[in-house]
XYZ file of C-alpha atoms in Angstrom:
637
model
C 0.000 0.000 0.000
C 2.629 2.413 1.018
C 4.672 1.858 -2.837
C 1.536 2.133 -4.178
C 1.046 5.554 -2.661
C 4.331 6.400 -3.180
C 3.690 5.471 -6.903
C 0.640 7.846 -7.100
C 2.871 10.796 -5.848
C 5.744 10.107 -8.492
C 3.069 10.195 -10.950
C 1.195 13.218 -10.310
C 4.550 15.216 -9.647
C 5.933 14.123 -12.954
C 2.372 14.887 -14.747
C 2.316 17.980 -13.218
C 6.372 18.196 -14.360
C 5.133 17.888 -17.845
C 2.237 19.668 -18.016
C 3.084 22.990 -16.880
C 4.966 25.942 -19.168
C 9.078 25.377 -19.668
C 10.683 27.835 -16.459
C 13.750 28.168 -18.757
C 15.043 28.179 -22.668
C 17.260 28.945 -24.697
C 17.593 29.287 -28.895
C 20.257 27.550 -30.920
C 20.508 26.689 -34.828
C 23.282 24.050 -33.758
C 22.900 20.196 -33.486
C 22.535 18.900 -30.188
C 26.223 18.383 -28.707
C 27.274 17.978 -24.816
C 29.227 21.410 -24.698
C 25.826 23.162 -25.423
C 24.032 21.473 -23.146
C 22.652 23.822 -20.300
C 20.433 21.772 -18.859
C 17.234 24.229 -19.766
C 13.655 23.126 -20.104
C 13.167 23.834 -23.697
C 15.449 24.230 -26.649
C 14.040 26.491 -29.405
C 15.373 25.222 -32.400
C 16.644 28.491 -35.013
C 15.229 28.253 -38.596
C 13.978 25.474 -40.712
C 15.626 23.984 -43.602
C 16.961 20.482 -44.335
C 18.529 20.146 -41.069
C 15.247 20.605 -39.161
C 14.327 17.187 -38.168
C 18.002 16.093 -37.646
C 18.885 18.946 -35.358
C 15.389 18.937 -33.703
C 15.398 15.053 -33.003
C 18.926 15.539 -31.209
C 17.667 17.572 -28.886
C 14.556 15.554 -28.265
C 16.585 12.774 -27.303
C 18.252 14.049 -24.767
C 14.948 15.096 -23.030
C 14.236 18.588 -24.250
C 10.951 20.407 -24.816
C 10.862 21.695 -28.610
C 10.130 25.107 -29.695
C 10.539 27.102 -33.293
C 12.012 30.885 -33.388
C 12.310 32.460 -36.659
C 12.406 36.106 -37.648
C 9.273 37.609 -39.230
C 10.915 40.944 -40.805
C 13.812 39.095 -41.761
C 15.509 36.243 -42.146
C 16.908 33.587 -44.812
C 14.443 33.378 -46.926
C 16.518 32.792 -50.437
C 13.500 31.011 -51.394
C 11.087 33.927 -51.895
C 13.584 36.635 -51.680
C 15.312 34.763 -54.568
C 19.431 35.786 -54.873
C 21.806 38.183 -55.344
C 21.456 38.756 -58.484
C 17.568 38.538 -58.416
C 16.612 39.948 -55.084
C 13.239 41.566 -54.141
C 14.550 44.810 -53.817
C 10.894 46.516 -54.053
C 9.731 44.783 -51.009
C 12.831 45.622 -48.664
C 12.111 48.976 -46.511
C 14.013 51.419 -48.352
C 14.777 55.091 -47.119
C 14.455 58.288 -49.034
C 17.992 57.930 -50.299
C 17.384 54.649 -51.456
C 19.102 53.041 -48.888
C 17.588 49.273 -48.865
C 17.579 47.883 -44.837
C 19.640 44.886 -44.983
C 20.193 42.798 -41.783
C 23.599 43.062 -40.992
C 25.974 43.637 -44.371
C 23.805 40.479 -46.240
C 23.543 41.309 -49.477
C 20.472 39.045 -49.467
C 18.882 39.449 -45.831
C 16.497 42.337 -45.721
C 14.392 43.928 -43.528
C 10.752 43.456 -45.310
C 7.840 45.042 -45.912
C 4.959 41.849 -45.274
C 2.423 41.829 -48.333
C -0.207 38.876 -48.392
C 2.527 36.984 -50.467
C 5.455 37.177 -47.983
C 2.632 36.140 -45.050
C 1.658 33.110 -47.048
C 5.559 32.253 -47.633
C 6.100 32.380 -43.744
C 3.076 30.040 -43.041
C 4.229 27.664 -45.369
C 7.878 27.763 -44.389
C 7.034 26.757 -40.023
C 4.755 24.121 -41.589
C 7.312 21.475 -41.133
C 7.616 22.448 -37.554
C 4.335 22.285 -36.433
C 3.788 19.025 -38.027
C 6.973 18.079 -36.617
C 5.388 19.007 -33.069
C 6.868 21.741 -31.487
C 5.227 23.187 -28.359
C 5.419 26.759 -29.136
C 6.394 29.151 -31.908
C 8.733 32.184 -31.664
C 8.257 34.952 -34.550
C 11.247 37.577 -33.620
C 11.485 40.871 -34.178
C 9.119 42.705 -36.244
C 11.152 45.605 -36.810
C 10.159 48.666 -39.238
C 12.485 51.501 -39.700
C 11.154 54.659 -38.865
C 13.255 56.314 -41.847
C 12.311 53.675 -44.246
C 8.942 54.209 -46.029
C 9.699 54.568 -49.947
C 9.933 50.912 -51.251
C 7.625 50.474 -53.607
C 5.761 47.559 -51.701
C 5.093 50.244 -48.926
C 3.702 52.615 -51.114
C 1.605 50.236 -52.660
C 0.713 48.843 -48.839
C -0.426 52.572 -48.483
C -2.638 53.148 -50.867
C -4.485 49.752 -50.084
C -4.515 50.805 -46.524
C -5.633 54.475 -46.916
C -7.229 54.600 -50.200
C -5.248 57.711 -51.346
C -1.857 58.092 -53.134
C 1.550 57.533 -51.106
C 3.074 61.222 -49.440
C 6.685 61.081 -48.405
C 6.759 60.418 -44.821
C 9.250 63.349 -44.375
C 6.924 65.877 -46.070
C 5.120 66.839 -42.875
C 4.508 65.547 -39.465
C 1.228 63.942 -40.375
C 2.705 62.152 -42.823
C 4.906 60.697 -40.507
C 2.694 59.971 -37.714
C 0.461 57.860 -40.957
C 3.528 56.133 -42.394
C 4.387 55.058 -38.748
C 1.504 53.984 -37.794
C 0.989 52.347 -41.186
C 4.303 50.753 -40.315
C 2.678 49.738 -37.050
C -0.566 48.051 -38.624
C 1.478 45.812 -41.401
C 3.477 44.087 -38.928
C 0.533 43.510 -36.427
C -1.994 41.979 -39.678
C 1.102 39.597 -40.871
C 1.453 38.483 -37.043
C -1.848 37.848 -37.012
C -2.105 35.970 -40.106
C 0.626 33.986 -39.354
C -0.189 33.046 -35.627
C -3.640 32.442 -36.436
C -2.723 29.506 -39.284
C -0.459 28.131 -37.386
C -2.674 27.594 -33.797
C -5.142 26.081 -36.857
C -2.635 23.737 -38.225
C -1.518 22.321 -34.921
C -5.312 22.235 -33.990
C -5.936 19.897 -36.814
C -3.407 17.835 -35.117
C -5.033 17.334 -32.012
C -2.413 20.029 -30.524
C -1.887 22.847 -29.028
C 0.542 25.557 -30.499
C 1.364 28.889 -27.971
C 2.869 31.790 -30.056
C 5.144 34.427 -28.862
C 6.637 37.293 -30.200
C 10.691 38.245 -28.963
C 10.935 41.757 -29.317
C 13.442 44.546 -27.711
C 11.838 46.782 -25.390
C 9.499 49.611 -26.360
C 12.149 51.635 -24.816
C 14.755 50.589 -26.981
C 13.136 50.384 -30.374
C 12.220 53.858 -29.903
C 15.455 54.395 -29.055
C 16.956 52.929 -31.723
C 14.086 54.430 -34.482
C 12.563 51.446 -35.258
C 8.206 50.906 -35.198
C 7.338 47.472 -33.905
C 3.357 46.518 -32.584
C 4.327 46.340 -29.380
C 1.045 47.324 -27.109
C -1.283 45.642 -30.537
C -0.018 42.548 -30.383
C -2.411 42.044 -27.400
C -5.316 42.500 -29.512
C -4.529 39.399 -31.219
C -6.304 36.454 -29.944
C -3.818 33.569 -31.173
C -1.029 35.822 -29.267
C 0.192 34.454 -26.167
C 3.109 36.411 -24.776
C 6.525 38.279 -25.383
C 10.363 37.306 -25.150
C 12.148 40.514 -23.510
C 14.802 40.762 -25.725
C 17.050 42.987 -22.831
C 20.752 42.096 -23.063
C 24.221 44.000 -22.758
C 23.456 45.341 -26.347
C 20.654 46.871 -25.752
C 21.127 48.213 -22.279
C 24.359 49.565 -22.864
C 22.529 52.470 -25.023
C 23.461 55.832 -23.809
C 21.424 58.134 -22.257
C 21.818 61.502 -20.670
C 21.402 62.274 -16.265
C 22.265 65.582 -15.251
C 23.785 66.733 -18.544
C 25.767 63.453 -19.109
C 25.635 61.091 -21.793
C 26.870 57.490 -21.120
C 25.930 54.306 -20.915
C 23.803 53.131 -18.225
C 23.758 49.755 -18.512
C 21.993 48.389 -15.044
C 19.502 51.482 -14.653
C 18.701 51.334 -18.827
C 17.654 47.075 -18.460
C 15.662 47.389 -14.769
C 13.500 50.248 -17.353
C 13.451 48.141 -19.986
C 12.751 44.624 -17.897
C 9.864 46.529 -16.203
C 8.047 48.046 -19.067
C 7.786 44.425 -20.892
C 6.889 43.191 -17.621
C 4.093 45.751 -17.247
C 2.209 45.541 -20.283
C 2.207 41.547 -20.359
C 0.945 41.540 -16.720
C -1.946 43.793 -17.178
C -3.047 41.496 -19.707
C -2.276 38.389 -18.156
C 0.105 37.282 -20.977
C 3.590 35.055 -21.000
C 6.710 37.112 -20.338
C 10.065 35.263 -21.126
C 12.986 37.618 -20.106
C 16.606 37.509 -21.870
C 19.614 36.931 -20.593
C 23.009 37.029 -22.683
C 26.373 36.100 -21.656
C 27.879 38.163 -24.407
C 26.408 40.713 -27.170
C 26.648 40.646 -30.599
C 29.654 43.059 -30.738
C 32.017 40.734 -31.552
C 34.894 43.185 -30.698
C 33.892 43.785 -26.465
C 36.146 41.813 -24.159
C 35.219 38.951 -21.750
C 35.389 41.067 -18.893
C 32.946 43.942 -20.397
C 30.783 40.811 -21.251
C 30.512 39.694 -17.708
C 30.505 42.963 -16.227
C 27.470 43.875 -17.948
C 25.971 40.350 -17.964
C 25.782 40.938 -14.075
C 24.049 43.972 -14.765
C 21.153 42.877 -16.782
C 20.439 39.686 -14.427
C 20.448 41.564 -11.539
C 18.039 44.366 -13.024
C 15.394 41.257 -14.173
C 15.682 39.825 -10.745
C 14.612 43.021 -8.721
C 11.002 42.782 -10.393
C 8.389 41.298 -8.249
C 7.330 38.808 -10.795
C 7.086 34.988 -12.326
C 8.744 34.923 -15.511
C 9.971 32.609 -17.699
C 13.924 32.948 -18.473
C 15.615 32.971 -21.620
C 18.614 31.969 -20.126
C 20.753 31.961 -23.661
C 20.594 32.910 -26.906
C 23.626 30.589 -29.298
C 25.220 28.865 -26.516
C 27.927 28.084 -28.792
C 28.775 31.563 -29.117
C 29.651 31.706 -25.334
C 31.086 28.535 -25.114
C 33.314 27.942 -28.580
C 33.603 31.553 -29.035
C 37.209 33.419 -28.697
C 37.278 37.009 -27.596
C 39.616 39.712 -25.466
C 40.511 38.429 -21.856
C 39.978 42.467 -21.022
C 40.212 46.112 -22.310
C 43.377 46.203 -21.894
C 44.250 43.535 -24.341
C 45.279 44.996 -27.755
C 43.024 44.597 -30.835
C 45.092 42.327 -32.166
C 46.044 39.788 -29.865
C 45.308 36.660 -29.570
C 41.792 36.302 -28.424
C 40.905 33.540 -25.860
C 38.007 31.331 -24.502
C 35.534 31.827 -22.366
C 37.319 32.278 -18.633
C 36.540 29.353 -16.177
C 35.614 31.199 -13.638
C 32.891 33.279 -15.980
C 32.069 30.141 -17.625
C 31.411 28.986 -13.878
C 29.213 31.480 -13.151
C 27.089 31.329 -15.867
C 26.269 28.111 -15.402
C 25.447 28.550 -11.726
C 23.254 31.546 -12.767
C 21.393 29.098 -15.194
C 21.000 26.189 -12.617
C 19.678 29.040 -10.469
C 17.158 30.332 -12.738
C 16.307 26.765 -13.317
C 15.604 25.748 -9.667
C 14.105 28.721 -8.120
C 10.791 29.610 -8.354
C 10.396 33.883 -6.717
C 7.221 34.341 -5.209
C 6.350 37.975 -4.647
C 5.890 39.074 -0.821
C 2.986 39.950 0.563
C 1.898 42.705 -2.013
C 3.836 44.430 -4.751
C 5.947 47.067 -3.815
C 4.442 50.808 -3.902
C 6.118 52.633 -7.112
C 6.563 55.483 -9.226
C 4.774 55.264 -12.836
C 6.276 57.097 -15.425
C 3.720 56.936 -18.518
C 5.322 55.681 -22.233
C 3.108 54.307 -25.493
C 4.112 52.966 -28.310
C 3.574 56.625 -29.933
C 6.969 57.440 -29.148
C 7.935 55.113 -31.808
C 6.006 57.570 -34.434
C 8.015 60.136 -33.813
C 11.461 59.123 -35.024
C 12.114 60.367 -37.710
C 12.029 63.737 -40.317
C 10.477 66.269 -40.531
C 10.451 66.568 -36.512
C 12.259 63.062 -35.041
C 12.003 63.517 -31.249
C 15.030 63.559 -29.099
C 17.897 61.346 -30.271
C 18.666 60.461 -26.456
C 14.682 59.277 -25.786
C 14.914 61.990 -22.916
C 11.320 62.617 -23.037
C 11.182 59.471 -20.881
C 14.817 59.124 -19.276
C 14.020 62.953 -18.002
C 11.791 62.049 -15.773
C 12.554 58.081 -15.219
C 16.071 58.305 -13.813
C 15.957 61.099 -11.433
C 13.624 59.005 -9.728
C 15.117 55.480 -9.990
C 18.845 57.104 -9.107
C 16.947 58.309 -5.837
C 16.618 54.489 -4.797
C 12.381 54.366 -6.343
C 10.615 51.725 -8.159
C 10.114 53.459 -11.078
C 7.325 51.134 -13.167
C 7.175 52.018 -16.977
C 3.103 52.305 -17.454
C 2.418 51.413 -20.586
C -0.416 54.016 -21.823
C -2.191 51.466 -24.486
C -2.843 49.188 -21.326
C -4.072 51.457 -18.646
C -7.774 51.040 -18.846
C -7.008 47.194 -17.462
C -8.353 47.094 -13.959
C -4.866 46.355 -12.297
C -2.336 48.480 -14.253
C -1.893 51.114 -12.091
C -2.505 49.085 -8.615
C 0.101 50.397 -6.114
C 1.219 53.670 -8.593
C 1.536 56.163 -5.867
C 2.897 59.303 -8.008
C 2.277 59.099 -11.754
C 4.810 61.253 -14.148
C 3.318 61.952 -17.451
C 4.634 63.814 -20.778
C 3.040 64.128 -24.179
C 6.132 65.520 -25.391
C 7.840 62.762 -27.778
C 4.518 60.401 -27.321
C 0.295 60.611 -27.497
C -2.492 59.089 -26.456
C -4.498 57.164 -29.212
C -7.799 57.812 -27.736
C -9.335 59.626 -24.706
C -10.503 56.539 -23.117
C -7.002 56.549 -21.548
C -7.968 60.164 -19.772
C -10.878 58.511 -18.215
C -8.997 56.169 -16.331
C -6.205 58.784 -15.447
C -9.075 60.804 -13.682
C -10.534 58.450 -12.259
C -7.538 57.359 -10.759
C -6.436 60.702 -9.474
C -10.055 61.167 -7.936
C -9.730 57.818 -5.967
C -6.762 59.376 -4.562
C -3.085 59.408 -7.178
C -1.087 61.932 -7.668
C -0.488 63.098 -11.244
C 2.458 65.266 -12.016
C 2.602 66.065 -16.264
C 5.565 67.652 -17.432
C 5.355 69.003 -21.013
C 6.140 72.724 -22.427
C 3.136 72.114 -25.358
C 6.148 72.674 -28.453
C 6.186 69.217 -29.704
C 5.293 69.641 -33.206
C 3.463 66.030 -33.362
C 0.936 67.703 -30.570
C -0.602 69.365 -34.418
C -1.291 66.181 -36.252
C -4.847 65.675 -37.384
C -6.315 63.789 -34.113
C -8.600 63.133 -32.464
C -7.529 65.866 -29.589
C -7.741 68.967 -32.192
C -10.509 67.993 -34.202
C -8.761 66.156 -36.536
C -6.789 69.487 -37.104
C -9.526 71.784 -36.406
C -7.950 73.508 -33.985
C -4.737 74.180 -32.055
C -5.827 72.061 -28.635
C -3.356 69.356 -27.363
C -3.791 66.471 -25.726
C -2.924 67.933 -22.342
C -5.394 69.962 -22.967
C -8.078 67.444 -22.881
C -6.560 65.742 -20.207
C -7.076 68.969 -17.509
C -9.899 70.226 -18.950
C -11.292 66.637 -16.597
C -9.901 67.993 -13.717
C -11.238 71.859 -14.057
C -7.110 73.038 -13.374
C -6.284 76.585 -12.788
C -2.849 78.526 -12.971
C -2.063 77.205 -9.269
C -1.955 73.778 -10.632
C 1.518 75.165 -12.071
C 2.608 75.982 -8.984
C 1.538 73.244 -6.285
C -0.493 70.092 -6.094
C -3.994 71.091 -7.249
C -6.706 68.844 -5.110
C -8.512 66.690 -7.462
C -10.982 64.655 -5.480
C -9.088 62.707 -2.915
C -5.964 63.276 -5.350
C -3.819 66.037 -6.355
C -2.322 67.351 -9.927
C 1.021 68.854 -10.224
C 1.752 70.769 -14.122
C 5.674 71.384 -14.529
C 5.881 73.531 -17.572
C 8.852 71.674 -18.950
C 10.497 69.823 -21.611
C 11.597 66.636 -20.061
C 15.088 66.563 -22.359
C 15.972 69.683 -21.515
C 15.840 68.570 -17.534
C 18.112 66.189 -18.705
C 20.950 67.782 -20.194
C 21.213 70.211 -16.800
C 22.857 69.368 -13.485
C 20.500 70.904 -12.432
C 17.534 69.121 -14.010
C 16.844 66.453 -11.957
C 16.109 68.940 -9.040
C 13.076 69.423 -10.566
C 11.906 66.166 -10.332
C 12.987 65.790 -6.954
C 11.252 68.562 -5.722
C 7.774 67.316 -7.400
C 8.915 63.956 -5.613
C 9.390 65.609 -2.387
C 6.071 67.583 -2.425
C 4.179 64.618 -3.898
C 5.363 63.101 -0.478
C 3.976 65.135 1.589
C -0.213 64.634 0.404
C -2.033 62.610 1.961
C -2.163 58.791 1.134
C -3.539 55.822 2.411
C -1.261 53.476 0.775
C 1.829 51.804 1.469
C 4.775 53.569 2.404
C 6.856 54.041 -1.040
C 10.451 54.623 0.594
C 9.573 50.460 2.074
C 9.480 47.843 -0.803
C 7.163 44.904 0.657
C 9.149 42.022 1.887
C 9.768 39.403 -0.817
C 10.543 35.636 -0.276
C 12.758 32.920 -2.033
C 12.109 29.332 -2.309
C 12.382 26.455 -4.366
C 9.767 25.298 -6.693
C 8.343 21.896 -5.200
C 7.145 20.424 -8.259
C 10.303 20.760 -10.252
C 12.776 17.870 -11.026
C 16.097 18.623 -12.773
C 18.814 17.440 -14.348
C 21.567 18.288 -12.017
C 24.776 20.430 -13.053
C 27.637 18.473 -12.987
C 29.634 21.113 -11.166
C 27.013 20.400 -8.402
C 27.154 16.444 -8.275
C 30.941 16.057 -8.527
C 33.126 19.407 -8.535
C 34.977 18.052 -12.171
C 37.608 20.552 -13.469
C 36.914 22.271 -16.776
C 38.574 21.222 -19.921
C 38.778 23.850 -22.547
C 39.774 22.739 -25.793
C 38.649 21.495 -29.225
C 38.167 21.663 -32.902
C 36.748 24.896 -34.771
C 32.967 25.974 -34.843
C 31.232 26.633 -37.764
C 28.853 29.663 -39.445
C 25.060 29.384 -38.643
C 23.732 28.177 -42.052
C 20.512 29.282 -41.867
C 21.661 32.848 -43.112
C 24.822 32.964 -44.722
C 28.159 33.936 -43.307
C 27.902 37.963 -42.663
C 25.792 37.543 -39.911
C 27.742 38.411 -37.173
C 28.954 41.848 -39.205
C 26.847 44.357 -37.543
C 24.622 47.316 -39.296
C 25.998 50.515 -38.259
C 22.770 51.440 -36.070
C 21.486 48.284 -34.622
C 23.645 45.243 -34.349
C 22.960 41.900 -36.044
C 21.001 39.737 -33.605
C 22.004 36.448 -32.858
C 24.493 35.438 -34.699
C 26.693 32.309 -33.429
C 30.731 33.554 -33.746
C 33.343 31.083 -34.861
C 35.488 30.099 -32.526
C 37.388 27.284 -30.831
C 34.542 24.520 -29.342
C 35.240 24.915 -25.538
C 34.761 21.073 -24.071
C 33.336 23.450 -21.288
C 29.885 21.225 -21.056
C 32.152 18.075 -20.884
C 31.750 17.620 -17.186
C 28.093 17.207 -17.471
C 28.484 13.491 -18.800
C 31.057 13.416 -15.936
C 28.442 14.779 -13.494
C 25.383 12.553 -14.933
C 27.847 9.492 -14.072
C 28.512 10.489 -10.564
């Protein structure tokens, strides 16, 4: 009776084991091998080609959960983008000096513009995947330049959309705002498409199929001028959750604090982490968050690679969430890869493996992630909101792009978060959702850079003020995107902004611009400011501090916002794990072998990087590293 019982356990532990969503994953376009093994739940499996099934089955066998990433703006698609000598220019996003987006320096990689033809192309090209029976489906990256918009697919995209002839994009800031948000629409429809024939496919099978999107942060793409459907993609039905795509490369983006631009790498990802984090939470969607040993600078040393490794994993932890971890992307870029021992090393030395006590503590960071489950405390910490939308990717680009340095939001963001706050990134699209601004004490809001789609979002705002937040706006009125034809002016009736909306709701007067105004059992602050110029004073970030300070001293029946709630650790009891071998037996590292090879799902330029944003992903060649060696050793022990 007792084995019997004990048999009953096993089995509902192991079901249970099975059943639930992979903790941890990583992507690789390699063949299974031993010194790539990281002892993940899932291994999403880069690309299909002939190779699929082969490199899929290997890592089936040695007990993985399968997944499919693949890019859907770009990607190697020689089979409908044809060659070289034949390529589609017309359908690449092309800028008005005919520069043609290519990933990287491929001649024959390009950033696309989707028409109905390159959507049916991607369906048919994850077929094999699904049928092979992967779990879930990654389409990365749907990435539109903000200063692209002449190809002759777009135009034609326009017209179809609109019903009117194309207008340069640059020609006035209307045209701008339509391209981007033109841009916006393509990319959420060929999603869509996409996610919704393949959940149909797998259905047919007697499967289920969940389909996430990696994409940077809304922070970053805007940063880097680039119009993804970030807040949109939650319309989609089929859509199941993001991959935060945070690592060293984007993080390390400069920004400017008290008149200083430099790179920021720890404040830049806990921002970044915590706006994905946001807007899948307040719609109860998947977040996977990034990690990356390296970047794709293939030039940084190891000790800049593990300096700012640290950074980004300790920014993701500090969030009082559940996520899944993408603990890796090309593990045999870390581990066969060859780069400077520090930055001290000359250019042209000789470049060397992965360091053993690095290669250590990646691995222990892995088997951590893998093994420990973080359970929030006994309510989420109080915070600061600062409000951003996917509007400030509209406004990128000519006739009017909005500050190069994204200060519009790093104005008012890191005053606070360098004063020791939890600064929470609100996303604006997402507001109306009955939890998103649960424990927002102080709310900082600008329409300079970004704008509300629709007033609905100034219902909630009151609404929340009159139940007791404080709102402070910043904003001087001069951004020239406050004139486009919307729905704030009259569709260009009239010279109203959408401030102007928003405090006509609370009845303000001029003292509003000088103290906390009382709004019900709330208050509203107006700093008559451009965030980006706070930034590039010392001075500045007084300002904020002071609105801080005061803000501090309303009323407020909440918790106290200088206390973060208490927050436990503990294992998760329903996990079982292949154990590290570092863990089981303590065997010493060997580090040598043979030479690694190109990825050959796109060609051999990969890891060249485009001038403004680097290639993603691309595995390095480099010396194999028997660094995973000791796990057969371990699995013996």
């Amino acid at each position: 009776m007792r084995i019997a019982c004990t048999l009953a356990v096993a089995f509902a532990l192991g079901t249970a084991v099975a059943n639930e969503p992979p903790r941890s994953t990583f992507q690789t376009a390699a063949p299974y091998s031993p010194q790539l093994d990281v002892a993940a739940d899932e291994a999403i499996i880069y690309g299909v080609n002939e190779s699929f099934v082969e490199r899929a089955e290997g890592w089936k066998a040695q007990g993985y959960r399968l997944a499919l990433m693949t890019g859907i703006s770009w990607g190697g698609y020689g089979d409908y983008y044809g060659s070289e000598v034949d390529l589609k220019v017309d359908e690449i996003q092309t800028s008005k000096q005919g520069r043609v987006y290519m990933h990287g320096d491929s001649r024959v990689v390009g950033y696309n513009v989707p028409s109905p033809a390159y959507v049916d192309f991607i369906k048919n090209y994850i077929a094999p995947a699904i049928d092979f029976g992967v779990e879930r489906l990654y389409l990365e990256e749907p990435e539109f330049w903000a200063e692209s918009g002449w190809s002759e697919s777009f135009r034609a995209q326009w017209k179809r959309v609109f019903g009117s002839e194309w207008v340069a994009p640059d020609s006035s800031v209307d045209a701008q705002w339509k391209a981007s948000r033109l841009k916006y629409q393509l990319y959420h429809d060929a999603l869509r498409d996409v996610m919704a024939d393949a959940k149909a496919r797998a259905s047919t099978q007697g499967r289920d199929l969940e389909c996430l999107v990696p994409t940077h942060s809304l922070l970053n793409y805007a940063h880097w001028r680039i119009v993804t459907p970030m807040a949109s993609l939650l319309d989609i039905p089929e859509f199941d959750g993001y991959v935060a795509q945070v690592w060293t490369g984007t993080s390390r983006t400069p920004n400017v604090y008290k008149g200083v631009r430099k790179e920021r790498t720890f404040e830049t990802a806990f921002l970044e982490y915590g706006q994905m984090l946001h807007l899948a939470r307040s719609a109860d969607k998947v977040v996977t968050l990034l990690h990356d040993p390296i970047e794709d600078h293939p030039d940084r040393s190891w000790a800049d690679y593990k300096h700012n490794y640290e950074a980004t994993v300790v920014a993701s932890l500090l969030w009082n969430d559940q996520p899944r971890f993408e603990v890796m992307p090309w593990p045999n870029r870390i581990f066969r890869g060859k780069y400077r021992l520090d930055e001290q090393t000359p250019a042209d030395a000789e470049r060397t493996a992965i360091p053993p006590d690095y290669a250590v503590e990646v691995l222990t960071v892995i088997n951590a992630l893998n093994d420990v489950t973080r359970y929030p405390g006994e309510a989420p910490a109080p915070a600061v909101g600062v409000v951003v939308s996917d509007t400030m990717m509209f406004q990128r680009a000519a006739p009017h792009a909005s500050d190069a340095d994204l200060s519009s939001f790093y104005g008012l963001a890191l005053p606070l978060l360098k004063r020791g706050l939890h600064v929470v990134p609100v996303q604006l699209e997402t507001i109306a959702q009955t939890d998103a601004l649960d424990n927002i004490k102080i709310l900082f809001l600008t329409y300079e850079g970004q704008k509300p789609l629709t007033p609905a979002y100034h219902d909630v705002i009151a609404k929340w003020v009159r139940a007791g937040g404080a709102l402070v706006y910043v904003g001087d009125g001069s951004d020239p995107y406050h004139h486009v034809e919307a729905w704030w002016n009259g569709d260009g009736a009239n010279d109203r902004t959408p401030a102007d909306d928003l405090f006509d709701r609370f009845a303000l007067d001029n003292a509003a611009r000088n103290e906390f105004f009382p709004v019900g059992a709330g208050r509203v602050r107006i700093l008559k400011a451009r965030p980006r110029k706070l930034a590039r004073y010392p001075q500045g970030d007084e300002e904020i501090a002071r609105l801080l300070e005061a803000s501090r001293a309303l009323p407020y029946s909440g918790p106290d916002i200088s206390r973060p709630a208490p927050r436990r650790l503990r294992p998760h009891r329903s996990r079982r794990r292949r154990p590290h071998p570092h863990r089981q037996c303590g065997a010493s590292l060997r580090l040598s072998g043979p030479r690694g090879r190109n990825d050959p799902l796109i060609g051999n330029n990969r890891d060249q990087r485009d001038h403004r944003k680097p290639a993603r992903h691309k595995p390095l060649d480099g010396d194999i590293h028997q660094l995973m060696e000791t796990r057969r050793l371990g699995l013996r022990c």
